[in-house]
Amino acid sequence: MPDLKDDKRYANTLARGLSVLRAFRPTDNGLGNLEISERTGLPRSTVSRLTFTLCALGYLTHGRHHDKYRLGPSALALGNIAAAAFGFIETATPIMQKLANDTKTLIGVAIQDDGEMLMVKTWRPENSATIWLNVGYRMPVLKSSTGAAYIGAMNEAERNKIMSILPEDQTDECMELWARSQDHLLANGYMYLTGGDRFSASINALATPYRPSEFSEPVAFLSGAAADVLTEARMNDSVGPELAAAVEQLRHVTGQHYSVLLPV
């Protein structure tokens, strides 16, 4: 699979700057250059130049000379603009909130970001205790139910693109998961991983893909809870069909009349 970095159109400095912004998590109380270097794999000297530039442009901020970096006002503005442009999230809210209340599980939507699945919106059951996922949470593409549903909805070109950013030794695993997920999605409308295939043994989750008109690739809606609450039997008997029906309702509301597995 060709490496994007070998393409003459690929702006490596821009990619490195964006990787610095991706290093931040909602739970962080600021990051220093060393922490950013460890998360991104970039040399500390490179990180120092990038954080200086991003601070000058307002994408990062820090109060004092030795203070840690935090996302700045330009990053906030960009995020708000992006969020406002994704109309399907607002349309999905009443549907997904009802699903969260009915199933007593966390409902979320995740996108692919730099080879991982990134949670961008969650709906929690009303009057619920703490639920395990928050916005900004990241999951492996090949070891999560969310990633499996996302991959299963891809066409061949999209599958080849994601394989180009995954480690080379994961190519066969990605191909196998793509075929298995497509079969399961076509038969059931949702996908989940079990046993050693998933990255967390304490959490059960299942997911259904959706293809927003605003995106060039699918996203994945998920339902998740502790494994003793969301059992495999419950996933198949009720929660899985309910999630698939909720996403189908969203497709109907947004005027989509084609299967998510047949991208246009």
PDB file of C-alpha atoms in Angstrom:
ATOM      1  CA  MET A   1       0.000   0.000   0.000  1.00  0.00           C
ATOM      2  CA  PRO A   2       1.602   3.380  -1.010  1.00  0.00           C
ATOM      3  CA  ASP A   3       2.542   5.760   1.772  1.00  0.00           C
ATOM      4  CA  LEU A   4       0.809   9.150   1.603  1.00  0.00           C
ATOM      5  CA  LYS A   5       4.042  10.759   2.788  1.00  0.00           C
ATOM      6  CA  ASP A   6       5.671   9.734  -0.498  1.00  0.00           C
ATOM      7  CA  ASP A   7       3.140  11.809  -2.440  1.00  0.00           C
ATOM      8  CA  LYS A   8       4.644  15.152  -3.538  1.00  0.00           C
ATOM      9  CA  ARG A   9       1.348  16.868  -2.677  1.00  0.00           C
ATOM     10  CA  TYR A  10       1.632  15.799   0.975  1.00  0.00           C
ATOM     11  CA  ALA A  11       2.563  18.741   3.256  1.00  0.00           C
ATOM     12  CA  ASN A  12       4.567  17.076   6.006  1.00  0.00           C
ATOM     13  CA  THR A  13       4.932  20.196   8.169  1.00  0.00           C
ATOM     14  CA  LEU A  14       1.178  20.769   8.134  1.00  0.00           C
ATOM     15  CA  ALA A  15       0.577  17.122   9.040  1.00  0.00           C
ATOM     16  CA  ARG A  16       2.966  17.431  11.983  1.00  0.00           C
ATOM     17  CA  GLY A  17       1.252  20.582  13.201  1.00  0.00           C
ATOM     18  CA  LEU A  18      -2.125  18.883  13.083  1.00  0.00           C
ATOM     19  CA  SER A  19      -0.722  15.895  14.979  1.00  0.00           C
ATOM     20  CA  VAL A  20       0.216  18.307  17.791  1.00  0.00           C
ATOM     21  CA  LEU A  21      -3.385  19.533  17.988  1.00  0.00           C
ATOM     22  CA  ARG A  22      -4.645  15.928  17.937  1.00  0.00           C
ATOM     23  CA  ALA A  23      -2.453  15.127  20.931  1.00  0.00           C
ATOM     24  CA  PHE A  24      -4.772  17.024  23.286  1.00  0.00           C
ATOM     25  CA  ARG A  25      -7.541  15.190  25.176  1.00  0.00           C
ATOM     26  CA  PRO A  26     -10.567  16.661  26.975  1.00  0.00           C
ATOM     27  CA  THR A  27      -9.201  15.401  30.314  1.00  0.00           C
ATOM     28  CA  ASP A  28      -5.795  17.077  29.909  1.00  0.00           C
ATOM     29  CA  ASN A  29      -4.823  19.967  32.174  1.00  0.00           C
ATOM     30  CA  GLY A  30      -2.359  21.257  29.618  1.00  0.00           C
ATOM     31  CA  LEU A  31       0.580  19.532  27.925  1.00  0.00           C
ATOM     32  CA  GLY A  32       4.278  20.348  27.859  1.00  0.00           C
ATOM     33  CA  ASN A  33       6.557  19.888  24.860  1.00  0.00           C
ATOM     34  CA  LEU A  34       7.883  16.600  26.286  1.00  0.00           C
ATOM     35  CA  GLU A  35       4.368  15.182  26.716  1.00  0.00           C
ATOM     36  CA  ILE A  36       3.405  16.268  23.196  1.00  0.00           C
ATOM     37  CA  SER A  37       6.589  14.694  21.848  1.00  0.00           C
ATOM     38  CA  GLU A  38       5.773  11.396  23.591  1.00  0.00           C
ATOM     39  CA  ARG A  39       2.199  11.358  22.253  1.00  0.00           C
ATOM     40  CA  THR A  40       3.048  12.292  18.673  1.00  0.00           C
ATOM     41  CA  GLY A  41       6.403  10.574  18.267  1.00  0.00           C
ATOM     42  CA  LEU A  42       7.900  13.844  16.993  1.00  0.00           C
ATOM     43  CA  PRO A  43      11.330  15.051  18.202  1.00  0.00           C
ATOM     44  CA  ARG A  44      11.114  17.547  21.032  1.00  0.00           C
ATOM     45  CA  SER A  45      12.930  20.185  18.963  1.00  0.00           C
ATOM     46  CA  THR A  46      10.309  19.846  16.230  1.00  0.00           C
ATOM     47  CA  VAL A  47       7.499  20.036  18.772  1.00  0.00           C
ATOM     48  CA  SER A  48       9.021  23.223  20.221  1.00  0.00           C
ATOM     49  CA  ARG A  49       8.926  24.932  16.805  1.00  0.00           C
ATOM     50  CA  LEU A  50       5.405  23.734  16.114  1.00  0.00           C
ATOM     51  CA  THR A  51       3.993  24.820  19.487  1.00  0.00           C
ATOM     52  CA  PHE A  52       5.605  28.254  19.054  1.00  0.00           C
ATOM     53  CA  THR A  53       3.966  28.625  15.626  1.00  0.00           C
ATOM     54  CA  LEU A  54       0.582  27.319  16.812  1.00  0.00           C
ATOM     55  CA  CYS A  55       0.671  29.743  19.751  1.00  0.00           C
ATOM     56  CA  ALA A  56       1.461  32.631  17.387  1.00  0.00           C
ATOM     57  CA  LEU A  57      -1.592  31.672  15.305  1.00  0.00           C
ATOM     58  CA  GLY A  58      -3.880  31.255  18.321  1.00  0.00           C
ATOM     59  CA  TYR A  59      -4.378  27.475  18.007  1.00  0.00           C
ATOM     60  CA  LEU A  60      -2.476  26.958  21.270  1.00  0.00           C
ATOM     61  CA  THR A  61      -2.080  29.156  24.301  1.00  0.00           C
ATOM     62  CA  HIS A  62      -0.047  29.235  27.493  1.00  0.00           C
ATOM     63  CA  GLY A  63      -0.033  31.795  30.282  1.00  0.00           C
ATOM     64  CA  ARG A  64       3.620  31.946  31.327  1.00  0.00           C
ATOM     65  CA  HIS A  65       7.021  30.990  29.937  1.00  0.00           C
ATOM     66  CA  HIS A  66       7.083  27.539  31.556  1.00  0.00           C
ATOM     67  CA  ASP A  67       3.306  26.985  31.613  1.00  0.00           C
ATOM     68  CA  LYS A  68       1.784  24.034  29.769  1.00  0.00           C
ATOM     69  CA  TYR A  69       0.066  24.439  26.421  1.00  0.00           C
ATOM     70  CA  ARG A  70      -3.700  24.327  25.990  1.00  0.00           C
ATOM     71  CA  LEU A  71      -5.906  24.591  22.916  1.00  0.00           C
ATOM     72  CA  GLY A  72      -6.419  28.238  22.054  1.00  0.00           C
ATOM     73  CA  PRO A  73      -9.244  30.417  20.703  1.00  0.00           C
ATOM     74  CA  SER A  74      -8.509  29.644  17.039  1.00  0.00           C
ATOM     75  CA  ALA A  75      -8.897  25.914  17.731  1.00  0.00           C
ATOM     76  CA  LEU A  76     -12.161  26.594  19.578  1.00  0.00           C
ATOM     77  CA  ALA A  77     -13.481  28.701  16.698  1.00  0.00           C
ATOM     78  CA  LEU A  78     -12.548  26.036  14.151  1.00  0.00           C
ATOM     79  CA  GLY A  79     -14.214  23.342  16.240  1.00  0.00           C
ATOM     80  CA  ASN A  80     -17.418  25.342  16.606  1.00  0.00           C
ATOM     81  CA  ILE A  81     -17.539  26.049  12.880  1.00  0.00           C
ATOM     82  CA  ALA A  82     -17.041  22.357  12.113  1.00  0.00           C
ATOM     83  CA  ALA A  83     -19.691  21.306  14.637  1.00  0.00           C
ATOM     84  CA  ALA A  84     -22.204  23.744  13.171  1.00  0.00           C
ATOM     85  CA  ALA A  85     -21.538  22.361   9.681  1.00  0.00           C
ATOM     86  CA  PHE A  86     -22.447  18.809  10.703  1.00  0.00           C
ATOM     87  CA  GLY A  87     -26.213  19.094  10.593  1.00  0.00           C
ATOM     88  CA  PHE A  88     -26.779  15.365  10.979  1.00  0.00           C
ATOM     89  CA  ILE A  89     -25.687  15.570  14.644  1.00  0.00           C
ATOM     90  CA  GLU A  90     -28.493  17.997  15.494  1.00  0.00           C
ATOM     91  CA  THR A  91     -30.994  15.945  13.486  1.00  0.00           C
ATOM     92  CA  ALA A  92     -29.884  12.762  15.245  1.00  0.00           C
ATOM     93  CA  THR A  93     -30.149  14.172  18.778  1.00  0.00           C
ATOM     94  CA  PRO A  94     -33.844  13.445  19.566  1.00  0.00           C
ATOM     95  CA  ILE A  95     -33.591   9.995  17.966  1.00  0.00           C
ATOM     96  CA  MET A  96     -30.405   9.029  19.806  1.00  0.00           C
ATOM     97  CA  GLN A  97     -31.443  10.524  23.139  1.00  0.00           C
ATOM     98  CA  LYS A  98     -34.615   8.436  23.065  1.00  0.00           C
ATOM     99  CA  LEU A  99     -32.533   5.369  22.238  1.00  0.00           C
ATOM    100  CA  ALA A 100     -30.200   6.071  25.160  1.00  0.00           C
ATOM    101  CA  ASN A 101     -33.169   6.404  27.508  1.00  0.00           C
ATOM    102  CA  ASP A 102     -34.880   3.262  26.184  1.00  0.00           C
ATOM    103  CA  THR A 103     -31.789   1.020  26.261  1.00  0.00           C
ATOM    104  CA  LYS A 104     -30.098   2.570  29.323  1.00  0.00           C
ATOM    105  CA  THR A 105     -26.837   2.584  27.367  1.00  0.00           C
ATOM    106  CA  LEU A 106     -24.508   5.300  26.185  1.00  0.00           C
ATOM    107  CA  ILE A 107     -25.152   6.252  22.559  1.00  0.00           C
ATOM    108  CA  GLY A 108     -22.403   7.974  20.634  1.00  0.00           C
ATOM    109  CA  VAL A 109     -21.105   8.797  17.193  1.00  0.00           C
ATOM    110  CA  ALA A 110     -17.473   8.380  16.204  1.00  0.00           C
ATOM    111  CA  ILE A 111     -15.419   9.415  13.198  1.00  0.00           C
ATOM    112  CA  GLN A 112     -12.123   8.098  11.889  1.00  0.00           C
ATOM    113  CA  ASP A 113      -9.238  10.359  12.834  1.00  0.00           C
ATOM    114  CA  ASP A 114      -5.622   9.520  12.040  1.00  0.00           C
ATOM    115  CA  GLY A 115      -6.210   5.773  12.114  1.00  0.00           C
ATOM    116  CA  GLU A 116      -8.382   5.750  15.253  1.00  0.00           C
ATOM    117  CA  MET A 117     -12.075   6.139  15.975  1.00  0.00           C
ATOM    118  CA  LEU A 118     -12.716   9.449  17.748  1.00  0.00           C
ATOM    119  CA  MET A 119     -15.881  10.014  19.787  1.00  0.00           C
ATOM    120  CA  VAL A 120     -17.394  13.360  18.758  1.00  0.00           C
ATOM    121  CA  LYS A 121     -20.844  13.257  20.379  1.00  0.00           C
ATOM    122  CA  THR A 122     -22.534  11.247  23.134  1.00  0.00           C
ATOM    123  CA  TRP A 123     -26.077  10.868  24.442  1.00  0.00           C
ATOM    124  CA  ARG A 124     -26.448   9.547  27.989  1.00  0.00           C
ATOM    125  CA  PRO A 125     -29.562   8.032  29.549  1.00  0.00           C
ATOM    126  CA  GLU A 126     -31.441  10.635  31.574  1.00  0.00           C
ATOM    127  CA  ASN A 127     -30.703  10.476  35.320  1.00  0.00           C
ATOM    128  CA  SER A 128     -27.876   8.025  34.665  1.00  0.00           C
ATOM    129  CA  ALA A 129     -24.725   7.505  36.673  1.00  0.00           C
ATOM    130  CA  THR A 130     -21.320   8.045  35.099  1.00  0.00           C
ATOM    131  CA  ILE A 131     -21.025   6.321  31.729  1.00  0.00           C
ATOM    132  CA  TRP A 132     -17.694   5.106  30.428  1.00  0.00           C
ATOM    133  CA  LEU A 133     -17.115   7.224  27.308  1.00  0.00           C
ATOM    134  CA  ASN A 134     -16.724  10.956  26.777  1.00  0.00           C
ATOM    135  CA  VAL A 135     -16.262  13.175  23.744  1.00  0.00           C
ATOM    136  CA  GLY A 136     -12.613  12.929  22.714  1.00  0.00           C
ATOM    137  CA  TYR A 137     -12.298   9.250  23.633  1.00  0.00           C
ATOM    138  CA  ARG A 138     -10.293   7.262  21.081  1.00  0.00           C
ATOM    139  CA  MET A 139     -10.701   3.629  20.056  1.00  0.00           C
ATOM    140  CA  PRO A 140      -8.592   1.424  17.774  1.00  0.00           C
ATOM    141  CA  VAL A 141     -10.103   0.932  14.339  1.00  0.00           C
ATOM    142  CA  LEU A 142      -9.429  -2.798  14.168  1.00  0.00           C
ATOM    143  CA  LYS A 143     -10.156  -3.692  17.801  1.00  0.00           C
ATOM    144  CA  SER A 144     -13.431  -1.885  18.454  1.00  0.00           C
ATOM    145  CA  SER A 145     -17.011  -2.557  17.404  1.00  0.00           C
ATOM    146  CA  THR A 146     -17.195   1.063  16.294  1.00  0.00           C
ATOM    147  CA  GLY A 147     -14.197   0.646  14.005  1.00  0.00           C
ATOM    148  CA  ALA A 148     -15.573  -2.630  12.660  1.00  0.00           C
ATOM    149  CA  ALA A 149     -18.866  -0.979  11.659  1.00  0.00           C
ATOM    150  CA  TYR A 150     -16.989   1.926  10.082  1.00  0.00           C
ATOM    151  CA  ILE A 151     -14.751  -0.383   8.044  1.00  0.00           C
ATOM    152  CA  GLY A 152     -17.660  -2.599   7.029  1.00  0.00           C
ATOM    153  CA  ALA A 153     -19.429   0.345   5.382  1.00  0.00           C
ATOM    154  CA  MET A 154     -16.470   1.252   3.177  1.00  0.00           C
ATOM    155  CA  ASN A 155     -16.179   0.830  -0.537  1.00  0.00           C
ATOM    156  CA  GLU A 156     -12.939  -0.488  -2.005  1.00  0.00           C
ATOM    157  CA  ALA A 157     -11.320   2.935  -2.478  1.00  0.00           C
ATOM    158  CA  GLU A 158     -12.126   3.968   1.090  1.00  0.00           C
ATOM    159  CA  ARG A 159     -10.818   0.667   2.431  1.00  0.00           C
ATOM    160  CA  ASN A 160      -7.545   1.131   0.552  1.00  0.00           C
ATOM    161  CA  LYS A 161      -7.236   4.656   1.960  1.00  0.00           C
ATOM    162  CA  ILE A 162      -7.591   3.529   5.584  1.00  0.00           C
ATOM    163  CA  MET A 163      -5.127   0.695   4.981  1.00  0.00           C
ATOM    164  CA  SER A 164      -2.594   3.249   3.751  1.00  0.00           C
ATOM    165  CA  ILE A 165      -2.494   4.904   7.190  1.00  0.00           C
ATOM    166  CA  LEU A 166      -2.607   1.705   9.269  1.00  0.00           C
ATOM    167  CA  PRO A 167       0.601  -0.218  10.068  1.00  0.00           C
ATOM    168  CA  GLU A 168       1.576  -2.499   7.198  1.00  0.00           C
ATOM    169  CA  ASP A 169       1.302  -5.622   9.350  1.00  0.00           C
ATOM    170  CA  GLN A 170      -2.421  -4.892   9.892  1.00  0.00           C
ATOM    171  CA  THR A 171      -3.369  -5.093   6.193  1.00  0.00           C
ATOM    172  CA  ASP A 172      -4.575  -8.691   6.296  1.00  0.00           C
ATOM    173  CA  GLU A 173      -6.498  -8.071   9.527  1.00  0.00           C
ATOM    174  CA  CYS A 174      -8.218  -5.050   7.971  1.00  0.00           C
ATOM    175  CA  MET A 175      -9.228  -7.037   4.880  1.00  0.00           C
ATOM    176  CA  GLU A 176     -10.626  -9.867   6.993  1.00  0.00           C
ATOM    177  CA  LEU A 177     -12.549  -7.445   9.237  1.00  0.00           C
ATOM    178  CA  TRP A 178     -13.942  -5.601   6.197  1.00  0.00           C
ATOM    179  CA  ALA A 179     -15.386  -8.801   4.732  1.00  0.00           C
ATOM    180  CA  ARG A 180     -16.708 -10.070   8.086  1.00  0.00           C
ATOM    181  CA  SER A 181     -18.273  -6.711   8.986  1.00  0.00           C
ATOM    182  CA  GLN A 182     -19.971  -6.333   5.609  1.00  0.00           C
ATOM    183  CA  ASP A 183     -21.588  -9.744   6.001  1.00  0.00           C
ATOM    184  CA  HIS A 184     -22.775  -8.996   9.543  1.00  0.00           C
ATOM    185  CA  LEU A 185     -24.060  -5.520   8.645  1.00  0.00           C
ATOM    186  CA  LEU A 186     -25.981  -6.820   5.643  1.00  0.00           C
ATOM    187  CA  ALA A 187     -27.535  -9.581   7.750  1.00  0.00           C
ATOM    188  CA  ASN A 188     -28.271  -7.614  10.933  1.00  0.00           C
ATOM    189  CA  GLY A 189     -27.762  -3.877  10.438  1.00  0.00           C
ATOM    190  CA  TYR A 190     -25.192  -3.641  13.245  1.00  0.00           C
ATOM    191  CA  MET A 191     -21.763  -5.023  14.082  1.00  0.00           C
ATOM    192  CA  TYR A 192     -19.907  -5.970  17.252  1.00  0.00           C
ATOM    193  CA  LEU A 193     -16.691  -7.690  18.280  1.00  0.00           C
ATOM    194  CA  THR A 194     -16.344 -10.253  21.051  1.00  0.00           C
ATOM    195  CA  GLY A 195     -13.617 -11.951  23.064  1.00  0.00           C
ATOM    196  CA  GLY A 196     -10.025 -11.300  22.096  1.00  0.00           C
ATOM    197  CA  ASP A 197     -11.062  -9.303  19.027  1.00  0.00           C
ATOM    198  CA  ARG A 198     -11.906  -6.229  21.134  1.00  0.00           C
ATOM    199  CA  PHE A 199      -9.579  -3.894  22.990  1.00  0.00           C
ATOM    200  CA  SER A 200     -11.614  -3.719  26.233  1.00  0.00           C
ATOM    201  CA  ALA A 201     -12.994  -6.816  27.955  1.00  0.00           C
ATOM    202  CA  SER A 202     -15.027  -4.835  30.509  1.00  0.00           C
ATOM    203  CA  ILE A 203     -17.132  -2.961  27.956  1.00  0.00           C
ATOM    204  CA  ASN A 204     -19.540  -4.307  25.377  1.00  0.00           C
ATOM    205  CA  ALA A 205     -20.496  -2.192  22.407  1.00  0.00           C
ATOM    206  CA  LEU A 206     -22.140  -2.509  19.024  1.00  0.00           C
ATOM    207  CA  ALA A 207     -22.291  -0.052  16.174  1.00  0.00           C
ATOM    208  CA  THR A 208     -24.123   0.834  12.979  1.00  0.00           C
ATOM    209  CA  PRO A 209     -22.582   2.944  10.197  1.00  0.00           C
ATOM    210  CA  TYR A 210     -24.115   6.066   8.722  1.00  0.00           C
ATOM    211  CA  ARG A 211     -22.942   8.095   5.739  1.00  0.00           C
ATOM    212  CA  PRO A 212     -23.540  11.838   6.297  1.00  0.00           C
ATOM    213  CA  SER A 213     -23.997  13.969   3.210  1.00  0.00           C
ATOM    214  CA  GLU A 214     -21.417  16.361   4.726  1.00  0.00           C
ATOM    215  CA  PHE A 215     -18.685  13.684   4.815  1.00  0.00           C
ATOM    216  CA  SER A 216     -16.838  11.762   2.137  1.00  0.00           C
ATOM    217  CA  GLU A 217     -16.774   8.627   4.293  1.00  0.00           C
ATOM    218  CA  PRO A 218     -19.009   6.873   6.842  1.00  0.00           C
ATOM    219  CA  VAL A 219     -19.255   7.486  10.574  1.00  0.00           C
ATOM    220  CA  ALA A 220     -20.422   4.983  13.198  1.00  0.00           C
ATOM    221  CA  PHE A 221     -23.203   5.268  15.780  1.00  0.00           C
ATOM    222  CA  LEU A 222     -22.588   3.056  18.789  1.00  0.00           C
ATOM    223  CA  SER A 223     -24.329   1.746  21.882  1.00  0.00           C
ATOM    224  CA  GLY A 224     -22.208   0.697  24.828  1.00  0.00           C
ATOM    225  CA  ALA A 225     -22.285  -0.240  28.511  1.00  0.00           C
ATOM    226  CA  ALA A 226     -20.552  -2.481  31.021  1.00  0.00           C
ATOM    227  CA  ALA A 227     -20.354  -6.079  29.823  1.00  0.00           C
ATOM    228  CA  ASP A 228     -22.653  -7.358  32.569  1.00  0.00           C
ATOM    229  CA  VAL A 229     -25.296  -4.790  31.588  1.00  0.00           C
ATOM    230  CA  LEU A 230     -25.046  -5.034  27.805  1.00  0.00           C
ATOM    231  CA  THR A 231     -24.693  -8.770  27.338  1.00  0.00           C
ATOM    232  CA  GLU A 232     -24.247 -10.399  23.944  1.00  0.00           C
ATOM    233  CA  ALA A 233     -27.762 -11.838  24.217  1.00  0.00           C
ATOM    234  CA  ARG A 234     -29.189  -8.383  24.894  1.00  0.00           C
ATOM    235  CA  MET A 235     -27.223  -6.914  21.988  1.00  0.00           C
ATOM    236  CA  ASN A 236     -28.787  -9.393  19.593  1.00  0.00           C
ATOM    237  CA  ASP A 237     -32.270  -9.527  21.113  1.00  0.00           C
ATOM    238  CA  SER A 238     -32.997  -5.837  21.531  1.00  0.00           C
ATOM    239  CA  VAL A 239     -30.260  -3.186  21.549  1.00  0.00           C
ATOM    240  CA  GLY A 240     -28.712  -4.075  18.195  1.00  0.00           C
ATOM    241  CA  PRO A 241     -31.999  -4.023  16.272  1.00  0.00           C
ATOM    242  CA  GLU A 242     -33.019  -0.826  18.081  1.00  0.00           C
ATOM    243  CA  LEU A 243     -29.749   0.915  17.141  1.00  0.00           C
ATOM    244  CA  ALA A 244     -30.081  -0.201  13.522  1.00  0.00           C
ATOM    245  CA  ALA A 245     -33.677   1.063  13.478  1.00  0.00           C
ATOM    246  CA  ALA A 246     -32.635   4.421  14.968  1.00  0.00           C
ATOM    247  CA  VAL A 247     -29.970   4.935  12.307  1.00  0.00           C
ATOM    248  CA  GLU A 248     -32.441   3.877   9.621  1.00  0.00           C
ATOM    249  CA  GLN A 249     -34.854   6.494  10.997  1.00  0.00           C
ATOM    250  CA  LEU A 250     -32.086   9.093  10.758  1.00  0.00           C
ATOM    251  CA  ARG A 251     -31.465   8.113   7.135  1.00  0.00           C
ATOM    252  CA  HIS A 252     -35.165   8.505   6.399  1.00  0.00           C
ATOM    253  CA  VAL A 253     -35.355  11.915   8.116  1.00  0.00           C
ATOM    254  CA  THR A 254     -32.310  13.159   6.195  1.00  0.00           C
ATOM    255  CA  GLY A 255     -33.734  11.941   2.882  1.00  0.00           C
ATOM    256  CA  GLN A 256     -31.361   9.030   2.268  1.00  0.00           C
ATOM    257  CA  HIS A 257     -32.968   6.212   0.333  1.00  0.00           C
ATOM    258  CA  TYR A 258     -29.943   3.960  -0.205  1.00  0.00           C
ATOM    259  CA  SER A 259     -28.070   1.464   1.929  1.00  0.00           C
ATOM    260  CA  VAL A 260     -25.039   2.744   3.801  1.00  0.00           C
ATOM    261  CA  LEU A 261     -23.189  -0.242   2.336  1.00  0.00           C
ATOM    262  CA  LEU A 262     -23.765   1.082  -1.174  1.00  0.00           C
ATOM    263  CA  PRO A 263     -22.071   4.524  -1.044  1.00  0.00           C
ATOM    264  CA  VAL A 264     -22.827   7.035  -3.737  1.00  0.00           C
TER     265      VAL A 264
END
